[in-house]
Coordinates of C-alpha atoms in Angstrom, one line a residue:
Chain D
M13 CA -94.6 204.4 -48.9
S14 CA -97.5 204.2 -51.4
S15 CA -99.7 201.2 -50.9
R16 CA -102.4 202.0 -53.4
P17 CA -103.9 199.0 -55.1
V18 CA -102.6 198.5 -58.6
P19 CA -105.4 198.9 -61.2
H20 CA -106.3 196.8 -64.2
P21 CA -106.0 193.1 -63.4
L22 CA -104.4 191.2 -66.3
Q23 CA -106.3 188.5 -68.1
L24 CA -103.4 186.5 -69.5
H25 CA -105.4 183.8 -71.0
R26 CA -107.3 186.2 -73.3
R27 CA -104.5 188.4 -74.3
R28 CA -104.5 189.7 -77.8
V29 CA -101.1 190.5 -79.0
L30 CA -99.9 192.5 -82.0
F31 CA -96.5 191.7 -83.3
G32 CA -94.6 192.1 -86.5
G33 CA -97.8 193.0 -88.4
L34 CA -99.6 189.9 -87.1
C35 CA -102.2 189.9 -84.5
L36 CA -102.6 186.7 -82.6
C37 CA -105.8 186.3 -80.7
C38 CA -106.2 183.7 -78.0
L39 CA -109.2 181.6 -78.2
P40 CA -111.4 180.0 -75.6
T41 CA -109.8 176.9 -74.4
R42 CA -112.6 174.7 -75.7
L43 CA -111.2 175.2 -79.2
R44 CA -107.8 173.8 -78.2
A45 CA -109.2 170.3 -78.7
G46 CA -110.1 171.1 -82.3
S47 CA -108.0 169.9 -85.2
P48 CA -106.7 172.0 -88.1
A49 CA -109.1 172.5 -90.9
G50 CA -108.7 170.6 -94.2
F51 CA -105.5 171.5 -96.1
A52 CA -106.3 172.0 -99.8
T53 CA -104.0 173.2 -102.6
E54 CA -105.0 174.5 -106.0
E55 CA -102.8 174.1 -109.2
I56 CA -102.8 177.6 -110.5
A57 CA -100.4 176.8 -113.4
P58 CA -98.8 173.6 -114.4
G59 CA -96.6 172.5 -111.5
I60 CA -97.5 175.4 -109.2
H61 CA -99.7 174.6 -106.2
V62 CA -101.1 177.1 -103.8
R63 CA -102.9 176.8 -100.5
R64 CA -105.1 179.8 -99.9
G65 CA -104.7 181.0 -96.3
V66 CA -107.8 182.1 -94.4
D67 CA -108.4 185.8 -93.8
A68 CA -108.3 185.5 -90.0
E69 CA -105.8 185.7 -87.2
A70 CA -103.7 182.6 -86.3
A71 CA -105.8 180.3 -84.2
V72 CA -106.0 176.7 -83.1
E73 CA -108.8 176.0 -85.7
N74 CA -106.6 177.2 -88.6
A75 CA -103.2 175.9 -87.2
G76 CA -101.7 179.2 -88.1
G77 CA -102.5 178.6 -91.8
I78 CA -103.4 182.2 -92.6
A79 CA -100.9 183.0 -95.4
N80 CA -100.9 181.7 -98.9
V81 CA -98.2 179.1 -99.2
G82 CA -97.3 176.5 -101.8
F83 CA -94.7 174.8 -104.0
I84 CA -93.3 174.7 -107.5
V85 CA -92.4 171.4 -109.1
G86 CA -89.6 171.4 -111.6
G87 CA -88.0 168.7 -113.7
D88 CA -85.9 167.4 -110.9
A89 CA -86.7 169.3 -107.7
V90 CA -89.4 171.0 -105.6
L91 CA -89.3 174.5 -104.2
V92 CA -91.5 175.5 -101.3
T93 CA -92.7 179.1 -101.7
D94 CA -93.2 179.6 -98.0
P95 CA -93.3 176.8 -95.5
G96 CA -96.4 177.9 -93.5
G97 CA -97.5 179.5 -90.3
S98 CA -96.8 176.7 -87.8
L99 CA -95.1 173.3 -87.6
A100 CA -98.4 171.6 -88.3
D101 CA -99.1 173.9 -91.2
G102 CA -95.7 173.0 -92.6
E103 CA -96.3 169.3 -92.1
N104 CA -99.6 169.6 -93.9
L105 CA -97.9 171.3 -96.8
R106 CA -95.2 168.7 -96.9
A107 CA -97.9 166.0 -97.1
A108 CA -99.6 167.9 -99.9
I109 CA -96.3 167.9 -101.8
R110 CA -95.9 164.2 -101.4
R111 CA -99.3 163.6 -102.7
V112 CA -98.2 165.3 -106.0
T113 CA -94.6 164.3 -106.4
D114 CA -91.7 162.3 -105.0
L115 CA -89.1 164.7 -106.3
P116 CA -86.7 166.0 -103.6
I117 CA -87.6 169.2 -101.8
R118 CA -84.4 171.1 -102.4
Y119 CA -85.4 174.6 -101.6
V120 CA -87.6 176.2 -98.9
V121 CA -88.0 179.9 -99.5
M122 CA -88.7 182.1 -96.4
S123 CA -90.3 185.2 -98.0
H124 CA -89.9 187.4 -94.9
V125 CA -89.7 187.3 -91.1
H126 CA -93.4 187.2 -90.3
P127 CA -94.4 184.0 -88.5
D128 CA -97.5 183.3 -90.5
H129 CA -95.2 182.6 -93.5
I130 CA -92.2 180.8 -92.0
F131 CA -92.9 178.9 -88.8
G132 CA -93.6 175.7 -90.8
A133 CA -89.9 175.5 -91.9
G134 CA -89.2 172.9 -89.2
A135 CA -91.4 170.4 -91.0
F136 CA -88.9 170.4 -93.9
R137 CA -85.6 169.9 -92.0
Q138 CA -85.8 166.2 -92.7
D139 CA -85.4 167.0 -96.4
N140 CA -82.2 168.9 -95.8
P141 CA -83.1 171.7 -98.2
A142 CA -81.5 175.1 -98.7
F143 CA -83.5 177.5 -96.6
I144 CA -83.5 180.7 -98.7
G145 CA -84.0 184.2 -97.3
H146 CA -83.3 187.8 -97.8
A147 CA -79.8 188.9 -96.6
R148 CA -81.5 190.8 -93.8
L149 CA -83.7 187.9 -92.7
P150 CA -81.1 186.4 -90.2
Q151 CA -80.9 189.7 -88.3
A152 CA -84.7 190.1 -88.2
L153 CA -85.1 186.5 -87.0
A154 CA -82.4 186.9 -84.4
Q155 CA -84.3 189.9 -83.0
R156 CA -87.9 188.6 -83.2
G157 CA -87.8 184.9 -83.8
A158 CA -87.9 183.8 -80.1
Y159 CA -90.6 186.3 -79.3
Y160 CA -92.8 185.3 -82.3
R161 CA -92.4 181.7 -81.2
E162 CA -93.5 182.5 -77.6
R163 CA -96.5 184.4 -78.8
L164 CA -97.5 181.8 -81.3
E165 CA -97.3 179.0 -78.7
A166 CA -99.6 181.1 -76.5
V167 CA -102.2 180.8 -79.2
L168 CA -101.6 177.3 -80.6
G169 CA -100.4 175.6 -77.4
P170 CA -96.9 174.5 -76.1
G171 CA -94.7 172.9 -78.7
R172 CA -97.1 173.7 -81.6
A173 CA -95.4 176.8 -83.0
G174 CA -92.4 175.1 -84.5
P175 CA -88.7 176.0 -84.3
V176 CA -87.1 179.2 -85.4
V177 CA -85.2 178.0 -88.6
M178 CA -82.4 180.2 -89.8
P179 CA -81.9 180.6 -93.6
T180 CA -78.9 178.8 -95.0
L181 CA -78.8 180.6 -98.4
L182 CA -79.0 184.4 -98.4
V183 CA -80.0 186.6 -101.3
E184 CA -78.5 190.1 -101.3
T185 CA -79.8 191.4 -104.6
A186 CA -81.1 188.8 -107.0
T187 CA -80.2 185.3 -108.0
E188 CA -81.6 182.5 -110.1
L189 CA -81.9 178.7 -109.4
D190 CA -83.0 175.8 -111.5
L191 CA -85.5 173.2 -110.5
G192 CA -84.8 171.2 -113.7
D193 CA -85.9 173.0 -116.8
R194 CA -87.6 175.6 -114.6
A195 CA -85.6 178.7 -113.7
I196 CA -86.8 180.6 -110.6
R197 CA -85.7 184.2 -110.2
M198 CA -85.4 185.4 -106.6
T199 CA -85.2 189.1 -105.8
A200 CA -84.3 190.7 -102.5
H201 CA -86.2 194.0 -102.1
G202 CA -85.5 197.2 -100.3
P203 CA -87.6 198.0 -97.2
A204 CA -91.2 197.7 -98.1
H205 CA -93.7 195.4 -96.3
T206 CA -90.8 194.5 -94.1
D207 CA -87.1 195.2 -94.5
N208 CA -86.5 191.6 -95.6
D209 CA -89.0 190.8 -98.4
L210 CA -88.0 188.3 -101.0
S211 CA -90.0 187.7 -104.2
L212 CA -89.9 184.8 -106.7
F213 CA -90.7 184.8 -110.4
D214 CA -91.3 181.6 -112.4
R215 CA -90.6 182.5 -116.0
R216 CA -92.1 179.4 -117.5
S217 CA -95.6 180.1 -116.3
G218 CA -95.2 183.9 -116.0
T219 CA -96.1 183.7 -112.3
L220 CA -94.9 186.2 -109.7
F221 CA -94.7 185.3 -106.0
P222 CA -94.5 188.7 -104.3
A223 CA -95.4 187.1 -100.9
D224 CA -96.6 190.0 -98.6
L225 CA -95.6 192.7 -101.1
L226 CA -99.1 191.9 -102.4
F227 CA -102.2 191.8 -100.1
V228 CA -105.6 191.2 -101.7
G229 CA -108.8 191.5 -99.6
R230 CA -107.0 191.3 -96.3
V231 CA -105.8 194.6 -95.0
P232 CA -102.1 195.1 -95.6
S233 CA -99.7 195.4 -92.7
L234 CA -96.8 197.9 -92.9
D235 CA -93.7 196.8 -91.1
G236 CA -91.0 198.3 -93.4
S237 CA -91.3 201.5 -95.5
L238 CA -94.4 202.9 -97.0
R239 CA -92.7 204.8 -99.8
G240 CA -90.3 201.9 -100.3
W241 CA -93.3 199.5 -100.7
L242 CA -94.8 201.7 -103.5
Q243 CA -91.4 201.8 -105.2
E244 CA -91.0 198.0 -105.1
L245 CA -94.5 197.6 -106.5
V246 CA -93.4 199.7 -109.5
A247 CA -90.4 197.4 -110.0
L248 CA -92.5 194.3 -109.8
E249 CA -95.0 195.6 -112.3
A250 CA -92.2 195.8 -114.9
L251 CA -91.7 192.1 -114.8
P252 CA -93.2 190.0 -117.6
A253 CA -95.6 188.3 -115.3
T254 CA -99.2 187.6 -116.1
Q255 CA -100.4 186.4 -112.7
A256 CA -99.4 186.7 -109.1
V257 CA -99.8 184.7 -105.9
P258 CA -100.6 187.3 -103.2
G259 CA -99.3 186.6 -99.7
H260 CA -102.9 187.0 -98.5
G261 CA -106.0 186.7 -100.6
P262 CA -107.0 184.6 -103.6
A263 CA -104.6 181.8 -104.7
R264 CA -104.0 183.9 -107.9
V265 CA -104.8 187.3 -109.3
D266 CA -104.0 188.8 -112.7
W267 CA -100.8 190.8 -112.8
P268 CA -100.3 193.7 -112.6
A269 CA -104.0 194.5 -112.3
G270 CA -104.2 192.6 -109.0
S271 CA -102.2 195.2 -107.1
A272 CA -104.7 198.0 -107.8
D273 CA -106.4 197.9 -104.4
L274 CA -103.2 197.6 -102.5
K275 CA -101.7 200.6 -104.3
R276 CA -104.9 202.6 -103.7
Y277 CA -104.6 201.9 -99.9
L278 CA -100.9 202.7 -99.7
H279 CA -101.4 205.9 -101.7
T280 CA -104.3 206.9 -99.4
L281 CA -102.0 206.3 -96.4
V282 CA -99.3 208.5 -97.9
E283 CA -101.6 211.3 -98.9
E284 CA -103.8 211.4 -95.8
T285 CA -100.8 211.1 -93.4
R286 CA -99.0 213.9 -95.2
A287 CA -102.1 216.1 -94.9
A288 CA -102.5 215.3 -91.2
I289 CA -98.8 216.2 -90.5
R290 CA -99.2 219.4 -92.4
A291 CA -102.3 220.3 -90.4
N292 CA -100.5 219.6 -87.1
I293 CA -102.8 216.7 -86.3
G294 CA -101.1 214.6 -83.7
I295 CA -100.2 210.9 -84.2
T296 CA -102.9 209.6 -81.9
A297 CA -105.7 211.6 -83.6
A298 CA -104.3 210.6 -87.0
T299 CA -104.7 206.9 -86.3
E300 CA -108.4 207.4 -85.7
T301 CA -109.2 209.1 -89.0
I302 CA -106.6 208.3 -91.7
A303 CA -107.7 205.9 -94.4
S304 CA -111.1 205.4 -92.8
G305 CA -112.6 205.5 -96.2
E306 CA -110.9 202.1 -96.8
R307 CA -112.5 200.4 -93.8
D308 CA -115.2 198.6 -95.7
R309 CA -112.9 197.4 -98.5
W310 CA -110.7 195.1 -96.4
A311 CA -110.9 192.2 -94.0
L312 CA -109.4 192.9 -90.5
F313 CA -109.1 196.6 -91.2
D314 CA -109.4 197.8 -87.6
D315 CA -106.8 195.3 -86.4
Y316 CA -104.1 196.8 -88.6
N317 CA -104.9 200.2 -90.0
G318 CA -104.1 202.2 -86.8
R319 CA -100.7 200.6 -86.6
N320 CA -100.1 201.2 -90.3
V321 CA -100.9 204.9 -89.8
T322 CA -98.5 205.1 -86.8
R323 CA -95.7 203.6 -89.1
A324 CA -96.6 205.9 -92.0
Y325 CA -96.6 208.9 -89.7
K326 CA -93.2 208.3 -88.2
E327 CA -91.8 207.7 -91.7
L328 CA -93.4 210.8 -93.3
E329 CA -93.0 213.4 -90.6
W330 CA -89.3 213.7 -91.4
E331 CA -89.8 214.4 -95.1
Chain J
M1 CA -84.4 189.1 -75.2
R2 CA -85.3 188.3 -71.7
K3 CA -81.7 187.7 -70.8
S4 CA -80.6 191.0 -72.2
C5 CA -83.4 192.8 -70.4
L6 CA -82.2 191.3 -67.1
A7 CA -78.5 192.0 -68.0
L8 CA -79.3 195.6 -68.6
M9 CA -80.9 195.9 -65.3
V10 CA -78.1 194.1 -63.5
L11 CA -75.6 196.3 -65.2
G12 CA -76.9 199.0 -63.1
L13 CA -79.2 201.3 -65.0
L14 CA -81.0 201.6 -61.7
G15 CA -78.7 199.7 -59.4
P16 CA -79.0 196.2 -58.0
A17 CA -82.3 196.9 -56.4
T18 CA -84.1 196.4 -59.7
A19 CA -82.6 193.0 -60.4
I20 CA -85.8 191.3 -59.6
A21 CA -88.0 188.9 -61.4
Q22 CA -88.6 190.6 -64.8
S23 CA -91.9 189.0 -65.5
T24 CA -94.5 190.5 -63.1
D25 CA -97.8 189.1 -64.2
D26 CA -100.0 189.5 -61.1
D27 CA -101.2 192.5 -59.1
A28 CA -99.1 191.7 -56.1
A29 CA -95.9 191.3 -58.2
R30 CA -96.7 194.5 -60.0
A31 CA -97.2 196.4 -56.7
E32 CA -93.9 195.0 -55.5
R33 CA -92.1 196.0 -58.7
W34 CA -93.4 199.6 -58.4
H35 CA -92.4 199.6 -54.7
E36 CA -88.8 198.7 -55.7
L37 CA -88.8 201.2 -58.5
Q38 CA -89.9 203.9 -56.1
Q39 CA -87.0 203.1 -53.8
A40 CA -84.5 203.1 -56.7
I41 CA -85.7 206.3 -58.3
F42 CA -87.1 208.4 -55.4
G43 CA -85.4 206.8 -52.4
D44 CA -87.5 206.9 -49.2
R45 CA -89.7 209.8 -50.3
T46 CA -93.4 209.2 -49.9
I47 CA -95.4 209.3 -53.1
G48 CA -99.1 210.3 -52.6
D49 CA -102.1 209.8 -54.7
G50 CA -101.9 212.2 -57.7
T51 CA -105.7 212.4 -58.3
G52 CA -106.5 216.0 -59.3
I53 CA -102.8 216.8 -59.7
I54 CA -101.4 214.6 -62.5
T55 CA -103.0 212.7 -65.3
L56 CA -101.4 210.1 -67.6
D57 CA -103.0 209.4 -71.0
A58 CA -101.8 206.3 -72.7
P59 CA -103.5 203.9 -75.1
Q60 CA -104.9 200.9 -73.3
R61 CA -103.6 198.8 -76.1
A62 CA -100.7 200.2 -78.1
L63 CA -100.9 200.1 -81.9
D64 CA -97.1 200.0 -82.2
A65 CA -95.1 198.9 -79.2
A66 CA -92.0 200.8 -80.5
L67 CA -93.9 204.1 -80.6
V68 CA -96.5 204.5 -77.8
P69 CA -97.7 208.1 -77.6
I70 CA -98.3 209.3 -74.0
T71 CA -99.4 212.6 -72.6
I72 CA -98.9 213.9 -69.0
T73 CA -101.0 216.8 -67.9
T74 CA -100.9 218.5 -64.5
A75 CA -103.2 220.9 -62.7
A76 CA -102.3 224.5 -63.2
D77 CA -102.9 225.5 -59.6
R78 CA -100.7 222.9 -58.0
N79 CA -97.2 224.4 -58.6
V80 CA -95.8 221.4 -60.4
T81 CA -92.1 221.7 -60.9
G82 CA -91.3 218.5 -62.6
V83 CA -92.6 215.1 -63.8
A84 CA -91.2 211.6 -64.2
L85 CA -92.5 208.8 -66.4
V86 CA -91.8 205.3 -65.3
I87 CA -92.6 202.2 -67.4
D88 CA -92.4 199.6 -64.7
D89 CA -91.6 196.5 -66.7
N90 CA -89.2 198.0 -69.3
P91 CA -85.5 197.2 -69.1
G92 CA -84.9 200.9 -68.5
P93 CA -87.9 201.8 -66.4
L94 CA -87.3 205.5 -65.9
A95 CA -88.2 206.7 -69.4
A96 CA -87.9 210.4 -68.7
R97 CA -87.6 213.0 -65.9
V98 CA -88.4 216.6 -66.7
R99 CA -87.8 219.7 -64.7
F100 CA -89.8 222.8 -65.8
G101 CA -88.0 226.2 -65.9
P102 CA -89.5 229.7 -65.4
V103 CA -90.9 229.9 -69.0
G104 CA -91.9 226.2 -69.1
D105 CA -95.5 225.1 -68.6
P106 CA -95.8 222.0 -66.5
G107 CA -99.4 221.6 -67.5
F108 CA -98.5 219.5 -70.6
L109 CA -95.9 217.0 -71.7
A110 CA -96.2 214.5 -74.6
L111 CA -93.6 211.8 -75.3
R112 CA -93.3 208.7 -77.5
V113 CA -92.0 205.6 -75.7
R114 CA -91.1 202.0 -76.3
V115 CA -93.0 199.3 -74.3
N116 CA -91.4 195.9 -73.9
Q117 CA -94.2 194.0 -72.3
Y118 CA -97.6 194.4 -70.7
T119 CA -96.9 196.9 -68.0
L120 CA -98.0 199.5 -65.6
M121 CA -96.8 203.0 -66.4
H122 CA -96.5 205.6 -63.6
A123 CA -96.4 209.3 -64.0
V124 CA -95.1 211.2 -60.9
A125 CA -95.3 214.9 -60.3
E126 CA -93.2 216.9 -58.0
T127 CA -94.7 220.1 -56.5
S128 CA -92.9 223.1 -55.2
D129 CA -93.4 221.9 -51.6
G130 CA -91.2 218.9 -52.4
Q131 CA -94.1 216.4 -52.4
L132 CA -94.5 213.6 -55.0
H133 CA -97.8 212.6 -56.5
E134 CA -98.4 209.6 -58.7
T135 CA -100.9 208.2 -61.2
A136 CA -100.8 204.9 -63.2
K137 CA -102.1 203.3 -66.3
F138 CA -101.9 199.7 -67.5
V139 CA -100.7 199.5 -71.1
K140 CA -101.0 196.4 -73.3
A141 CA -98.0 196.4 -75.7
A142 CA -95.1 194.1 -76.2
G143 CA -91.8 193.9 -78.1
G144 CA -91.1 197.6 -78.5
C145 CA -87.6 197.4 -77.0
S146 CA -86.2 194.8 -79.3
A147 CA -87.9 196.1 -82.5
P148 CA -85.3 195.6 -85.1
V149 CA -83.0 198.3 -86.4
G150 CA -84.5 199.0 -89.8
E151 CA -85.0 201.7 -92.3
N152 CA -86.0 204.1 -89.6
E153 CA -82.9 203.7 -87.5
A154 CA -80.7 203.9 -90.6
A155 CA -82.3 207.1 -91.6
S156 CA -82.0 208.4 -88.0
L157 CA -78.3 207.6 -87.8
A158 CA -77.7 209.3 -91.2
E159 CA -79.3 212.5 -90.0
I160 CA -78.5 212.2 -86.3
G161 CA -79.0 215.5 -84.5
R162 CA -81.3 217.0 -87.1
M163 CA -84.2 218.7 -85.3
K164 CA -87.6 220.1 -86.3
L165 CA -90.0 222.3 -84.3
R166 CA -93.7 222.5 -85.0
L167 CA -95.8 225.2 -83.3
Q168 CA -99.4 224.6 -82.7
G169 CA -101.2 227.8 -83.9
E170 CA -99.7 231.2 -83.7
A171 CA -97.7 232.4 -80.7
V172 CA -99.0 235.2 -78.6
A173 CA -96.8 236.9 -76.0
G174 CA -97.8 236.0 -72.4
A175 CA -99.9 233.0 -73.5
P176 CA -98.8 229.4 -73.5
V177 CA -97.6 228.1 -76.8
E178 CA -97.8 224.4 -77.6
A179 CA -94.8 223.1 -79.5
Q180 CA -93.5 219.7 -80.7
L181 CA -89.7 219.2 -80.8
M182 CA -88.6 216.3 -83.1
I183 CA -85.0 215.0 -82.7
R184 CA -83.4 212.7 -85.2
H185 CA -81.7 210.0 -83.1
P186 CA -81.8 206.2 -83.3
N187 CA -81.9 206.0 -79.5
F188 CA -80.3 202.6 -79.7
N189 CA -81.2 200.7 -76.5
G190 CA -78.5 198.0 -76.6
M191 CA -81.0 195.2 -77.2
Q192 CA -80.6 194.9 -81.0
M193 CA -78.2 192.2 -82.2
D194 CA -76.0 192.5 -85.3
Q195 CA -76.3 189.0 -86.7
L196 CA -72.9 189.1 -88.5
T197 CA -70.8 190.2 -85.5
R198 CA -73.0 188.6 -82.9
L199 CA -72.7 191.8 -80.9
Y200 CA -75.5 194.0 -79.7
T201 CA -75.7 197.4 -81.4
P202 CA -74.2 199.5 -78.6
M203 CA -76.5 201.6 -76.5
R204 CA -76.6 205.2 -77.6
F205 CA -79.5 207.3 -76.5
V206 CA -80.6 210.8 -75.9
Q207 CA -79.7 211.6 -72.3
V208 CA -80.4 215.3 -71.9
V209 CA -82.6 217.8 -73.7
D210 CA -82.4 221.4 -72.7
I211 CA -84.9 223.8 -74.1
S212 CA -84.8 227.6 -73.5
F213 CA -86.7 230.6 -74.9
D214 CA -84.6 233.8 -75.2
G215 CA -82.2 232.6 -72.5
A216 CA -84.8 231.5 -70.0
E217 CA -85.3 227.8 -69.3
V218 CA -88.4 226.0 -70.7
L219 CA -87.5 222.5 -69.6
H220 CA -84.7 220.1 -68.8
L221 CA -85.3 216.5 -69.8
E222 CA -83.3 213.5 -68.8
G223 CA -84.1 210.6 -71.2
D224 CA -83.3 207.0 -71.3
I225 CA -83.5 203.9 -73.6
S226 CA -87.3 203.8 -73.3
L227 CA -87.8 206.8 -75.6
S228 CA -88.7 205.9 -79.1
T229 CA -86.4 206.2 -82.1
D230 CA -86.4 209.9 -83.2
P231 CA -87.6 211.2 -79.8
V232 CA -90.5 213.7 -80.0
I233 CA -91.3 216.0 -77.1
G234 CA -94.6 217.9 -76.9
F235 CA -94.5 220.8 -74.5
R236 CA -95.8 224.3 -73.8
F237 CA -93.8 227.5 -73.1
L238 CA -94.7 231.0 -72.1
P239 CA -93.0 233.6 -74.3
G240 CA -92.6 236.9 -72.5
A241 CA -92.1 238.8 -75.7
L242 CA -92.2 238.0 -79.4
P243 CA -90.5 237.4 -81.7
G244 CA -87.9 235.3 -79.9
K245 CA -85.7 232.3 -80.2
L246 CA -86.3 228.8 -78.9
K247 CA -83.0 227.1 -78.4
V248 CA -82.4 223.4 -78.0
M249 CA -79.4 221.5 -76.8
V250 CA -79.4 217.7 -77.0
R251 CA -76.7 215.5 -75.4
D252 CA -76.6 211.7 -76.0
S253 CA -74.9 208.9 -74.0
D254 CA -71.8 209.1 -76.3
N255 CA -71.5 212.7 -75.1
A256 CA -72.3 214.0 -78.6
T257 CA -74.1 217.3 -78.5
Y258 CA -76.5 218.8 -81.0
E259 CA -77.9 222.3 -81.0
A260 CA -80.7 224.0 -82.9
S261 CA -82.3 227.4 -82.7
F262 CA -85.8 228.1 -84.0
D263 CA -87.4 231.5 -84.6
V264 CA -90.7 232.0 -82.9
P265 CA -92.5 234.8 -84.9
A266 CA -95.0 237.2 -83.3
S267 CA -98.6 236.4 -84.3
G268 CA -99.5 237.9 -87.6
S269 CA -95.9 238.6 -88.7

């Protein structure tokens, strides 16, 4: 019988975990006592309010508020464009809505399965809204929801992640709903950032909400299909939108100009990965070199690029 | 997820001996887990320290838990006849077992695996004297087993059984040739739920891969649910004469078989 000692002791309290395109880093326990940073929204068009998420990983100090979330106020109802990255983030968003309007919160859009966008949904259950998601969101949540919750609690503390809320209204292709003189077009996309991306378009203000189909400044994370993502961007550019709210980055950018950096990064991934596959460069070596010219252009580049390359490689090696 | 992991183990992938606590977070528990796995996989055979005989390369922290590239190398002068890869804390811990044939080169084997949680990985070499030798690596990765069925698996299912072979450099008779075999197969591990039917997508995985060159065995691999979607096997073979044909037979757990044949040209031709 072997009785060799087992190497590498685990340091559970300092684990850093990558999941679903989101890296959660544990913090020293002294930060646990801290309270979430101030929650501020900006009105980027009449009736459209956006909270800019910080370009960091989910942590106690930001209460998981790392994605851009917000709400749209119509003539007789409010739509939440993503409920936030934790129960507290969602509660803060709900309080921000109530500072602006008393109209009922009828719709909570869950743009895709990643926890930084949707774990605030529990804060809106009291409003009994329709929770809206891509037709493939329930399956993705069934597979990952409990795991995401466990990992988020490891960062934020027990009970602080929020419940896994299932969507109650599914979008298979596209649909429109009315907030009272304000029609919102919702489009379910093919595999791109994830396989369950839902975008919104507010015709009245010409504002597109691509959620994580648009990253600005923070390195994109690929959890769906690289070629699919580029295709969906082409479709989004055809919309008569003049501005967009990225899933990460500034509260608003011009559209379609604001997708230039993302497209350059994704095209670089495609071209350099194809070149590596042609040159018989293995997947491990590829992750160390591909897209390295993009390193200085993005926040958190080294936390995500290698994983993006892995995904790109396994997609493109079968071309 | 936890429940299904345990269920899979209890269902007898490795027999009842492995139905132990699935979360092994300290050294003692990890050592105990490996001890039980040794019993389940290798019986009462002693496994010695593999230093100088077998090396396992794996990323300390995986970039993608559903696709963790690993490489096993063995010393040329130790008469290694086969290797096994065990991912201790995976629901199907025995990821692959490989026997090398007369024109196979035991010196090199590369695989892509799923990793379900932070775990020790063990690589075990068997030498021609019947002895076993082990080495281990700790890998930080999580969630690879229940990674959703997505675009990738749909494409895999549509093209199931399609294969590609990539040769590293030009083949020269009598010298080892490095090759990479790619197999389109979703390798469903039974842990992915269909939300509409509330049923798990049934397990269907690559069970056997036989590779031969001009009729002589290169290797025989027995796989399990821990191999990634679209299994990729890096290996070396020793062509006696060129040109020749590398033949592959794949059988999955549904007893479906897939065959492919690849021409290996002589250098310069």
